[in-house]
mmCIF file of C-alpha atoms in Angstrom:
data_model
loop_
_atom_site.group_PDB
_atom_site.id
_atom_site.type_symbol
_atom_site.label_atom_id
_atom_site.label_comp_id
_atom_site.label_asym_id
_atom_site.label_seq_id
_atom_site.Cartn_x
_atom_site.Cartn_y
_atom_site.Cartn_z
ATOM 1 C CA UNK A 9 0.000 0.000 0.000
ATOM 2 C CA UNK A 10 1.265 3.475 -0.821
ATOM 3 C CA UNK A 11 1.025 5.765 2.182
ATOM 4 C CA UNK A 12 0.290 9.393 1.322
ATOM 5 C CA UNK A 13 -0.859 12.453 3.186
ATOM 6 C CA UNK A 14 -4.437 11.350 2.536
ATOM 7 C CA UNK A 15 -3.871 8.657 5.172
ATOM 8 C CA UNK A 16 -3.983 11.299 7.899
ATOM 9 C CA UNK A 17 -7.489 11.419 9.284
ATOM 10 C CA UNK A 18 -9.170 14.725 10.038
ATOM 11 C CA UNK A 19 -9.907 13.404 13.512
ATOM 12 C CA UNK A 20 -6.241 12.736 14.157
ATOM 13 C CA UNK A 21 -5.170 16.213 13.073
ATOM 14 C CA UNK A 22 -7.966 17.909 15.009
ATOM 15 C CA UNK A 23 -7.130 16.115 18.262
ATOM 16 C CA UNK A 24 -6.178 18.323 21.191
ATOM 17 C CA UNK A 25 -3.750 15.539 22.148
ATOM 18 C CA UNK A 26 -0.528 16.242 20.269
ATOM 19 C CA UNK A 27 0.765 12.746 20.960
ATOM 20 C CA UNK A 28 -2.257 11.416 19.074
ATOM 21 C CA UNK A 29 -1.507 13.836 16.261
ATOM 22 C CA UNK A 30 2.018 12.426 16.102
ATOM 23 C CA UNK A 31 0.669 8.876 15.976
ATOM 24 C CA UNK A 32 -1.686 9.887 13.166
ATOM 25 C CA UNK A 33 1.171 11.022 10.909
ATOM 26 C CA UNK A 34 3.733 8.402 11.978
ATOM 27 C CA UNK A 35 2.918 6.159 8.958
ATOM 28 C CA UNK A 36 3.686 9.083 6.645
ATOM 29 C CA UNK A 37 7.000 9.727 8.368
ATOM 30 C CA UNK A 38 7.959 6.055 8.187
ATOM 31 C CA UNK A 39 6.962 5.747 4.532
ATOM 32 C CA UNK A 40 9.362 8.527 3.523
ATOM 33 C CA UNK A 41 12.210 7.658 5.899
ATOM 34 C CA UNK A 42 14.321 5.693 3.424
ATOM 35 C CA UNK A 43 14.001 8.446 0.821
ATOM 36 C CA UNK A 44 15.101 11.023 3.374
ATOM 37 C CA UNK A 45 18.169 9.038 4.339
ATOM 38 C CA UNK A 46 19.089 8.467 0.699
ATOM 39 C CA UNK A 47 18.712 12.158 -0.165
ATOM 40 C CA UNK A 48 20.326 13.410 3.035
ATOM 41 C CA UNK A 49 17.418 15.815 3.550
ATOM 42 C CA UNK A 50 13.870 15.900 4.921
ATOM 43 C CA UNK A 51 11.370 14.937 2.200
ATOM 44 C CA UNK A 52 8.788 17.593 1.414
ATOM 45 C CA UNK A 53 5.955 15.166 2.241
ATOM 46 C CA UNK A 54 7.457 14.678 5.711
ATOM 47 C CA UNK A 55 7.684 18.410 6.330
ATOM 48 C CA UNK A 56 4.106 18.948 5.173
ATOM 49 C CA UNK A 57 2.809 16.173 7.431
ATOM 50 C CA UNK A 58 4.526 17.741 10.455
ATOM 51 C CA UNK A 59 3.071 21.134 9.542
ATOM 52 C CA UNK A 60 -0.418 19.727 8.983
ATOM 53 C CA UNK A 61 -0.298 18.227 12.471
ATOM 54 C CA UNK A 62 0.945 21.507 13.952
ATOM 55 C CA UNK A 63 3.913 19.836 15.615
ATOM 56 C CA UNK A 64 6.451 22.568 14.901
ATOM 57 C CA UNK A 65 4.322 25.015 16.927
ATOM 58 C CA UNK A 66 3.004 22.705 19.654
ATOM 59 C CA UNK A 67 5.085 24.413 22.392
ATOM 60 C CA UNK A 68 4.193 27.957 21.317
ATOM 61 C CA UNK A 69 1.663 29.901 23.422
ATOM 62 C CA UNK A 70 -1.964 29.504 22.278
ATOM 63 C CA UNK A 71 -2.292 33.302 22.096
ATOM 64 C CA UNK A 72 0.229 33.145 19.250
ATOM 65 C CA UNK A 73 -1.560 30.293 17.506
ATOM 66 C CA UNK A 74 0.451 27.455 19.026
ATOM 67 C CA UNK A 75 -0.541 24.379 20.975
ATOM 68 C CA UNK A 76 0.776 25.505 24.360
ATOM 69 C CA UNK A 77 1.753 21.998 25.428
ATOM 70 C CA UNK A 78 4.171 21.385 28.271
ATOM 71 C CA UNK A 79 7.699 20.223 27.493
ATOM 72 C CA UNK A 80 7.032 16.665 28.688
ATOM 73 C CA UNK A 81 4.214 16.295 26.143
ATOM 74 C CA UNK A 82 6.562 17.481 23.417
ATOM 75 C CA UNK A 83 9.057 14.817 24.513
ATOM 76 C CA UNK A 84 6.419 12.134 23.979
ATOM 77 C CA UNK A 85 5.753 13.574 20.521
ATOM 78 C CA UNK A 86 9.470 13.423 19.686
ATOM 79 C CA UNK A 87 9.495 9.832 20.929
ATOM 80 C CA UNK A 88 6.618 8.828 18.638
ATOM 81 C CA UNK A 89 8.071 10.553 15.575
ATOM 82 C CA UNK A 90 11.595 9.238 16.207
ATOM 83 C CA UNK A 91 10.222 5.700 16.439
ATOM 84 C CA UNK A 92 8.924 6.207 12.899
ATOM 85 C CA UNK A 93 12.192 7.837 11.761
ATOM 86 C CA UNK A 94 15.102 9.028 13.868
ATOM 87 C CA UNK A 95 16.118 11.852 11.532
ATOM 88 C CA UNK A 96 12.627 13.310 11.463
ATOM 89 C CA UNK A 97 12.298 13.058 15.233
ATOM 90 C CA UNK A 98 15.607 14.880 15.637
ATOM 91 C CA UNK A 99 14.797 17.631 13.115
ATOM 92 C CA UNK A 100 11.363 18.171 14.676
ATOM 93 C CA UNK A 101 12.909 18.316 18.142
ATOM 94 C CA UNK A 102 15.470 20.923 17.101
ATOM 95 C CA UNK A 103 13.006 23.102 15.185
ATOM 96 C CA UNK A 104 10.108 22.875 17.656
ATOM 97 C CA UNK A 105 12.286 23.794 20.655
ATOM 98 C CA UNK A 106 13.983 26.624 18.760
ATOM 99 C CA UNK A 107 10.612 27.943 17.564
ATOM 100 C CA UNK A 108 9.283 27.813 21.132
ATOM 101 C CA UNK A 109 12.242 29.690 22.629
ATOM 102 C CA UNK A 110 12.245 32.219 19.796
ATOM 103 C CA UNK A 111 8.522 32.905 20.247
ATOM 104 C CA UNK A 112 9.080 33.578 23.950
ATOM 105 C CA UNK A 113 11.965 36.009 23.793
ATOM 106 C CA UNK A 114 12.208 37.775 20.403
ATOM 107 C CA UNK A 115 9.711 40.663 19.907
ATOM 108 C CA UNK A 116 10.004 40.540 16.121
ATOM 109 C CA UNK A 117 9.318 36.818 16.024
ATOM 110 C CA UNK A 118 6.258 37.200 18.246
ATOM 111 C CA UNK A 119 4.935 39.818 15.840
ATOM 112 C CA UNK A 120 5.125 37.310 13.006
ATOM 113 C CA UNK A 121 2.794 35.020 14.956
ATOM 114 C CA UNK A 122 0.480 37.895 15.892
ATOM 115 C CA UNK A 123 0.260 38.737 12.184
ATOM 116 C CA UNK A 124 -1.116 35.249 11.590
ATOM 117 C CA UNK A 125 2.049 33.669 10.234
ATOM 118 C CA UNK A 126 3.571 30.372 11.360
ATOM 119 C CA UNK A 127 7.367 30.798 11.305
ATOM 120 C CA UNK A 128 9.718 27.892 12.085
ATOM 121 C CA UNK A 129 13.143 28.492 13.596
ATOM 122 C CA UNK A 130 16.292 26.434 13.961
ATOM 123 C CA UNK A 131 19.845 27.132 15.102
ATOM 124 C CA UNK A 132 22.468 26.639 17.776
ATOM 125 C CA UNK A 133 23.473 28.424 20.979
ATOM 126 C CA UNK A 134 27.289 28.251 20.767
ATOM 127 C CA UNK A 135 28.682 31.841 20.394
ATOM 128 C CA UNK A 136 30.901 31.257 17.363
ATOM 129 C CA UNK A 137 30.256 34.553 15.580
ATOM 130 C CA UNK A 138 30.611 38.250 16.434
ATOM 131 C CA UNK A 139 28.475 41.365 16.145
ATOM 132 C CA UNK A 140 28.937 45.128 16.389
ATOM 133 C CA UNK A 141 26.128 47.355 17.700
ATOM 134 C CA UNK A 142 24.854 49.904 15.203
ATOM 135 C CA UNK A 143 21.782 52.098 15.064
ATOM 136 C CA UNK A 144 18.715 49.852 15.224
ATOM 137 C CA UNK A 145 20.500 46.521 15.470
ATOM 138 C CA UNK A 146 23.745 44.638 14.943
ATOM 139 C CA UNK A 147 26.149 43.860 12.100
ATOM 140 C CA UNK A 148 26.850 40.127 12.323
ATOM 141 C CA UNK A 149 29.745 38.080 11.015
ATOM 142 C CA UNK A 150 30.191 34.350 11.577
ATOM 143 C CA UNK A 151 32.289 31.461 10.376
ATOM 144 C CA UNK A 152 30.267 28.498 9.099
ATOM 145 C CA UNK A 153 28.153 27.647 12.168
ATOM 146 C CA UNK A 154 27.693 23.860 12.328
ATOM 147 C CA UNK A 155 24.640 21.759 13.166
ATOM 148 C CA UNK A 156 21.625 23.756 12.016
ATOM 149 C CA UNK A 157 19.327 20.780 12.596
ATOM 150 C CA UNK A 158 15.839 21.209 11.155
ATOM 151 C CA UNK A 159 17.063 23.600 8.450
ATOM 152 C CA UNK A 160 15.048 21.924 5.675
ATOM 153 C CA UNK A 161 11.769 22.756 7.422
ATOM 154 C CA UNK A 162 12.721 26.139 8.868
ATOM 155 C CA UNK A 163 12.372 29.632 7.469
ATOM 156 C CA UNK A 164 14.309 31.366 10.282
ATOM 157 C CA UNK A 165 17.808 30.587 11.552
ATOM 158 C CA UNK A 166 19.652 31.674 14.680
ATOM 159 C CA UNK A 167 22.791 31.518 16.742
ATOM 160 C CA UNK A 168 24.568 33.415 19.523
ATOM 161 C CA UNK A 169 27.264 36.013 18.848
ATOM 162 C CA UNK A 170 29.892 37.798 20.935
ATOM 163 C CA UNK A 171 29.575 41.582 20.929
ATOM 164 C CA UNK A 172 32.581 43.647 19.804
ATOM 165 C CA UNK A 173 33.117 47.396 19.946
ATOM 166 C CA UNK A 174 33.897 49.481 16.865
ATOM 167 C CA UNK A 175 37.604 48.698 17.256
ATOM 168 C CA UNK A 176 36.996 44.952 17.313
ATOM 169 C CA UNK A 177 37.519 44.508 21.051
ATOM 170 C CA UNK A 178 35.225 42.241 23.091
ATOM 171 C CA UNK A 179 32.551 44.061 25.075
ATOM 172 C CA UNK A 180 32.422 42.689 28.621
ATOM 173 C CA UNK A 181 29.680 42.441 31.202
ATOM 174 C CA UNK A 182 30.118 43.851 34.710
ATOM 175 C CA UNK A 183 31.326 40.453 35.921
ATOM 176 C CA UNK A 184 34.021 40.366 33.241
ATOM 177 C CA UNK A 185 32.378 37.737 31.020
ATOM 178 C CA UNK A 186 31.889 38.416 27.290
ATOM 179 C CA UNK A 187 28.690 40.198 26.305
ATOM 180 C CA UNK A 188 26.679 37.982 23.954
ATOM 181 C CA UNK A 189 23.464 38.281 22.001
ATOM 182 C CA UNK A 190 21.221 35.620 20.492
ATOM 183 C CA UNK A 191 20.000 36.473 16.992
ATOM 184 C CA UNK A 192 17.485 35.308 14.403
ATOM 185 C CA UNK A 193 17.472 35.932 10.631
ATOM 186 C CA UNK A 194 15.420 34.720 7.658
ATOM 187 C CA UNK A 195 16.817 31.563 6.080
ATOM 188 C CA UNK A 196 16.407 33.261 2.711
ATOM 189 C CA UNK A 197 19.081 35.781 3.802
ATOM 190 C CA UNK A 198 21.366 33.185 5.385
ATOM 191 C CA UNK A 199 24.302 31.378 3.793
ATOM 192 C CA UNK A 200 23.498 27.644 3.986
ATOM 193 C CA UNK A 201 26.501 25.491 3.156
ATOM 194 C CA UNK A 202 24.705 22.175 2.500
ATOM 195 C CA UNK A 203 27.495 20.145 4.075
ATOM 196 C CA UNK A 204 25.583 17.512 6.062
ATOM 197 C CA UNK A 205 26.962 14.134 4.892
ATOM 198 C CA UNK A 206 26.996 11.644 7.765
ATOM 199 C CA UNK A 207 26.491 7.955 8.590
ATOM 200 C CA UNK A 208 23.383 8.436 10.730
ATOM 201 C CA UNK A 209 20.704 11.091 11.333
ATOM 202 C CA UNK A 210 21.283 11.742 7.638
ATOM 203 C CA UNK A 211 18.002 13.557 6.956
ATOM 204 C CA UNK A 212 18.106 16.055 9.839
ATOM 205 C CA UNK A 213 19.227 18.929 7.591
ATOM 206 C CA UNK A 214 21.964 19.816 10.099
ATOM 207 C CA UNK A 215 23.848 22.020 7.653
ATOM 208 C CA UNK A 216 26.393 24.677 8.533
ATOM 209 C CA UNK A 217 25.225 28.255 7.985
ATOM 210 C CA UNK A 218 26.271 31.827 8.631
ATOM 211 C CA UNK A 219 26.340 35.503 7.662
ATOM 212 C CA UNK A 220 28.833 38.080 6.420
ATOM 213 C CA UNK A 221 28.327 41.757 7.380
ATOM 214 C CA UNK A 222 24.638 41.048 7.883
ATOM 215 C CA UNK A 223 22.306 43.504 9.650
ATOM 216 C CA UNK A 224 19.993 42.043 12.319
ATOM 217 C CA UNK A 225 17.317 44.408 13.750
ATOM 218 C CA UNK A 226 17.125 44.756 17.530
ATOM 219 C CA UNK A 227 13.714 43.060 17.625
ATOM 220 C CA UNK A 228 15.301 39.865 16.329
ATOM 221 C CA UNK A 229 17.965 39.753 19.027
ATOM 222 C CA UNK A 230 17.853 38.756 22.667
ATOM 223 C CA UNK A 231 20.196 38.584 25.675
ATOM 224 C CA UNK A 232 19.963 34.899 26.545
ATOM 225 C CA UNK A 233 22.523 35.019 29.381
ATOM 226 C CA UNK A 234 19.854 35.346 32.137
ATOM 227 C CA UNK A 235 18.432 32.002 30.967
ATOM 228 C CA UNK A 236 21.650 30.223 31.942
ATOM 229 C CA UNK A 237 22.374 29.758 35.648
ATOM 230 C CA UNK A 238 25.982 30.208 36.798
ATOM 231 C CA UNK A 239 27.633 26.850 37.624
ATOM 232 C CA UNK A 240 26.416 25.454 40.934
ATOM 233 C CA UNK A 241 23.734 28.118 41.431
ATOM 234 C CA UNK A 242 19.945 27.957 41.340
ATOM 235 C CA UNK A 243 17.955 29.374 38.426
ATOM 236 C CA UNK A 244 15.032 31.814 38.454
ATOM 237 C CA UNK A 245 12.561 31.743 35.583
ATOM 238 C CA UNK A 246 9.043 30.878 34.495
ATOM 239 C CA UNK A 247 10.243 28.135 32.134
ATOM 240 C CA UNK A 248 13.120 25.673 32.145
ATOM 241 C CA UNK A 249 16.566 27.199 31.875
ATOM 242 C CA UNK A 250 17.998 27.431 28.366
ATOM 243 C CA UNK A 251 20.347 24.474 28.700
ATOM 244 C CA UNK A 252 17.676 22.174 30.134
ATOM 245 C CA UNK A 253 15.110 23.097 27.488
ATOM 246 C CA UNK A 254 17.745 22.601 24.781
ATOM 247 C CA UNK A 255 18.948 19.194 25.946
ATOM 248 C CA UNK A 256 15.847 17.278 27.037
ATOM 249 C CA UNK A 257 14.516 16.854 23.497
ATOM 250 C CA UNK A 258 17.479 14.629 22.726
ATOM 251 C CA UNK A 259 16.208 12.218 25.361
ATOM 252 C CA UNK A 260 12.813 11.948 23.719
ATOM 253 C CA UNK A 261 14.408 11.162 20.368
ATOM 254 C CA UNK A 262 16.615 8.319 21.586
ATOM 255 C CA UNK A 263 13.745 6.812 23.545
ATOM 256 C CA UNK A 264 11.975 6.568 20.197
ATOM 257 C CA UNK A 265 15.037 4.886 18.672
ATOM 258 C CA UNK A 266 15.047 2.347 21.514
ATOM 259 C CA UNK A 267 11.365 1.619 21.002
ATOM 260 C CA UNK A 268 11.902 0.983 17.309
ATOM 261 C CA UNK A 269 14.909 -1.265 17.876
ATOM 262 C CA UNK A 270 13.036 -3.456 20.364
ATOM 263 C CA UNK A 271 9.950 -3.665 18.140
ATOM 264 C CA UNK A 272 12.073 -4.624 15.138
ATOM 265 C CA UNK A 273 14.026 -7.218 17.087
ATOM 266 C CA UNK A 274 10.950 -8.887 18.566
ATOM 267 C CA UNK A 275 9.589 -9.400 15.061
ATOM 268 C CA UNK A 276 12.896 -10.402 13.474
ATOM 269 C CA UNK A 277 13.650 -13.304 15.821
ATOM 270 C CA UNK A 278 10.177 -14.849 15.911
ATOM 271 C CA UNK A 279 10.623 -18.423 14.728
ATOM 272 C CA UNK A 280 14.097 -17.520 13.440
ATOM 273 C CA UNK A 281 16.460 -20.498 13.168
ATOM 274 C CA UNK A 282 20.210 -20.118 13.494
ATOM 275 C CA UNK A 283 23.099 -22.443 12.942
ATOM 276 C CA UNK A 284 23.899 -24.523 16.051
ATOM 277 C CA UNK A 285 20.756 -23.376 17.890
ATOM 278 C CA UNK A 286 18.502 -26.223 18.995
ATOM 279 C CA UNK A 287 15.457 -23.922 19.141
ATOM 280 C CA UNK A 288 14.376 -20.738 17.319
ATOM 281 C CA UNK A 289 16.052 -17.587 18.591
ATOM 282 C CA UNK A 290 12.931 -16.305 20.354
ATOM 283 C CA UNK A 291 12.845 -19.540 22.388
ATOM 284 C CA UNK A 292 16.550 -19.482 23.255
ATOM 285 C CA UNK A 293 16.973 -18.850 27.033
ATOM 286 C CA UNK A 294 19.916 -16.469 26.690
ATOM 287 C CA UNK A 295 18.034 -14.269 24.225
ATOM 288 C CA UNK A 296 14.881 -14.292 26.352
ATOM 289 C CA UNK A 297 16.812 -13.237 29.453
ATOM 290 C CA UNK A 298 18.640 -10.443 27.638
ATOM 291 C CA UNK A 299 15.478 -9.157 25.946
ATOM 292 C CA UNK A 300 13.665 -8.940 29.264
ATOM 293 C CA UNK A 301 16.654 -7.067 30.719
ATOM 294 C CA UNK A 302 16.616 -4.659 27.754
ATOM 295 C CA UNK A 303 12.891 -4.096 28.290
ATOM 296 C CA UNK A 304 13.548 -3.259 31.953
ATOM 297 C CA UNK A 305 16.348 -0.879 30.985
ATOM 298 C CA UNK A 306 14.037 0.951 28.581
ATOM 299 C CA UNK A 307 11.159 1.416 30.990
ATOM 300 C CA UNK A 308 13.285 2.283 34.026
ATOM 301 C CA UNK A 309 15.397 4.907 32.254
ATOM 302 C CA UNK A 310 12.296 6.333 30.560
ATOM 303 C CA UNK A 311 10.435 6.658 33.853
ATOM 304 C CA UNK A 312 13.362 8.372 35.593
ATOM 305 C CA UNK A 313 13.931 10.751 32.672
ATOM 306 C CA UNK A 314 10.289 11.855 32.534
ATOM 307 C CA UNK A 315 10.097 12.158 36.333
ATOM 308 C CA UNK A 316 13.089 14.505 36.412
ATOM 309 C CA UNK A 317 11.724 16.626 33.568
ATOM 310 C CA UNK A 318 8.241 16.825 35.090
ATOM 311 C CA UNK A 319 9.651 17.833 38.470
ATOM 312 C CA UNK A 320 11.517 20.656 36.747
ATOM 313 C CA UNK A 321 8.390 21.813 34.926
ATOM 314 C CA UNK A 322 6.394 21.755 38.174
ATOM 315 C CA UNK A 323 9.098 23.691 40.003
ATOM 316 C CA UNK A 324 9.174 26.527 37.470
ATOM 317 C CA UNK A 325 5.367 26.664 37.482
ATOM 318 C CA UNK A 326 5.079 26.743 41.286
ATOM 319 C CA UNK A 327 8.133 28.714 42.405
ATOM 320 C CA UNK A 328 9.557 30.072 39.124
ATOM 321 C CA UNK A 329 12.877 28.478 39.986
ATOM 322 C CA UNK A 330 15.052 25.404 39.569
ATOM 323 C CA UNK A 331 17.614 24.234 42.073
ATOM 324 C CA UNK A 332 21.144 23.371 41.035
ATOM 325 C CA UNK A 333 20.319 19.738 41.787
ATOM 326 C CA UNK A 334 17.239 19.771 39.555
ATOM 327 C CA UNK A 335 19.240 21.138 36.630
ATOM 328 C CA UNK A 336 22.023 18.661 37.309
ATOM 329 C CA UNK A 337 19.557 15.789 37.253
ATOM 330 C CA UNK A 338 18.147 16.962 33.915
ATOM 331 C CA UNK A 339 21.641 16.717 32.424
ATOM 332 C CA UNK A 340 22.329 13.421 34.206
ATOM 333 C CA UNK A 341 19.039 11.827 33.167
ATOM 334 C CA UNK A 342 19.355 12.934 29.541
ATOM 335 C CA UNK A 343 22.912 11.652 29.210
ATOM 336 C CA UNK A 344 21.958 8.424 30.978
ATOM 337 C CA UNK A 345 19.127 7.840 28.500
ATOM 338 C CA UNK A 346 21.727 7.937 25.741
ATOM 339 C CA UNK A 347 24.010 5.511 27.578
ATOM 340 C CA UNK A 348 21.197 3.016 28.071
ATOM 341 C CA UNK A 349 19.879 3.523 24.531
ATOM 342 C CA UNK A 350 23.304 2.710 23.124
ATOM 343 C CA UNK A 351 23.376 -0.538 25.132
ATOM 344 C CA UNK A 352 19.828 -1.543 24.176
ATOM 345 C CA UNK A 353 20.176 -0.733 20.481
ATOM 346 C CA UNK A 354 23.515 -2.535 20.204
ATOM 347 C CA UNK A 355 21.912 -5.538 21.937
ATOM 348 C CA UNK A 356 19.119 -5.445 19.352
ATOM 349 C CA UNK A 357 21.564 -5.094 16.467
ATOM 350 C CA UNK A 358 23.546 -8.187 17.492
ATOM 351 C CA UNK A 359 20.538 -10.455 18.009
ATOM 352 C CA UNK A 360 18.952 -9.034 14.845
ATOM 353 C CA UNK A 361 21.659 -10.714 12.784
ATOM 354 C CA UNK A 362 21.454 -10.019 9.065
ATOM 355 C CA UNK A 363 18.193 -8.097 9.606
ATOM 356 C CA UNK A 364 20.411 -5.342 11.001
ATOM 357 C CA UNK A 365 22.821 -5.118 8.089
ATOM 358 C CA UNK A 366 20.658 -5.739 5.015
ATOM 359 C CA UNK A 367 19.228 -2.565 3.515
ATOM 360 C CA UNK A 368 16.595 -1.329 3.807
ATOM 361 C CA UNK A 369 16.572 -1.948 7.550
ATOM 362 C CA UNK A 370 14.850 0.104 10.232
ATOM 363 C CA UNK A 371 17.005 -1.674 12.799
ATOM 364 C CA UNK A 372 20.183 -0.832 10.895
ATOM 365 C CA UNK A 373 19.104 2.801 10.624
ATOM 366 C CA UNK A 374 18.399 2.925 14.364
ATOM 367 C CA UNK A 375 21.986 1.784 14.989
ATOM 368 C CA UNK A 376 23.416 4.462 12.685
ATOM 369 C CA UNK A 377 21.174 7.163 14.140
ATOM 370 C CA UNK A 378 22.083 6.204 17.705
ATOM 371 C CA UNK A 379 25.815 6.426 17.040
ATOM 372 C CA UNK A 380 25.370 9.992 15.799
ATOM 373 C CA UNK A 381 22.969 10.984 18.597
ATOM 374 C CA UNK A 382 25.376 9.680 21.237
ATOM 375 C CA UNK A 383 28.177 11.882 19.907
ATOM 376 C CA UNK A 384 26.363 15.189 20.437
ATOM 377 C CA UNK A 385 28.304 17.681 22.567
ATOM 378 C CA UNK A 386 25.377 18.194 24.969
ATOM 379 C CA UNK A 387 25.436 14.456 25.764
ATOM 380 C CA UNK A 388 29.186 14.109 26.262
ATOM 381 C CA UNK A 389 30.236 12.128 29.343
ATOM 382 C CA UNK A 390 31.637 15.341 30.808
ATOM 383 C CA UNK A 391 28.027 16.329 31.517
ATOM 384 C CA UNK A 392 27.946 13.681 34.253
ATOM 385 C CA UNK A 393 31.047 15.137 35.899
ATOM 386 C CA UNK A 394 29.502 18.607 35.648
ATOM 387 C CA UNK A 395 26.344 17.319 37.348
ATOM 388 C CA UNK A 396 28.124 15.423 40.098
ATOM 389 C CA UNK A 397 28.460 17.941 42.947
ATOM 390 C CA UNK A 398 24.775 18.703 43.673
ATOM 391 C CA UNK A 399 23.787 15.074 43.119
ATOM 392 C CA UNK A 400 26.469 13.741 45.473
ATOM 393 C CA UNK A 401 25.552 16.439 48.008
ATOM 394 C CA UNK A 402 21.926 15.271 47.908
ATOM 395 C CA UNK A 403 23.031 11.952 49.436
ATOM 396 C CA UNK A 404 24.925 13.470 52.345
#
């Protein structure tokens, strides 16, 4: 059967439950996943399905035309979409979170929504470029900024820049740290280098991008420094701090990859005979034990991850603050999800046998996508060392 956009039911798209919306379009995402990986870009049908379901704007305030869902609901959406296709889950995660943050803090971007438009943003937060203040805005220059995930679907792009004076010297804050500014610009006015050629997460559109002597109006800039708590200190804010809101989506994506790997494996080994095995693989005691252990790993790490995130959401809603321990546990839980996902997916790939290595293979793609996801800088093992002090102190 050919799956097209007509497979999406009106009821599914009209649902107030965005997880149900994601489930409604999951067959479309899956049907185009191989084409996306082959092309190294998000297929247009995939982008349109995500737009039709409103998933890019699900976190945006309802007053701006968005869904207004909490971050934990968005994580479940990323999980569902990533189970259908890891690249699409990743690109959606990056673009939906960026669009959410941009709608909260950039006056010019909010005006686009108030004018009835539905902009989509992507970008990174590393301050690789520079900017000089001029009348009405900033003149921005950057090297190629890597990892613009979600670029294929987005029409706005952003990054963070370090502010220089007219003589090219860094402008400093009162505490001596560099003054920075987050910016947004139309993709149509952005240099996109088209250099995303990787072994996994191939269709995320994570191209490098940048600008040369480009003017950004004040209304499309924002001082994001107050959204980042100093190391070891608590955070004050109505939403999650910038680092937490940026990193948790990665957890939702790899949970979806784990789900897919376990589903694929359970089907692949059913009645499967192997050389020297006296029974089919699914009846072999060693496999059965290891599968049950993998199942336990999935559910236990998922439950802890969502508990930590939901506690953070509740804390910002009730007290408009996060403790240093809460932020540390967000980083710990997200990195730990990736550690467990790597173990579970590699377990599935080994027992999957040739089902893992013969293309097309959803299991094989899950392995490739997981290797790339695990190598993201925000999930580096150093994050566990950075989180250690408040977590260790909590046990004293």
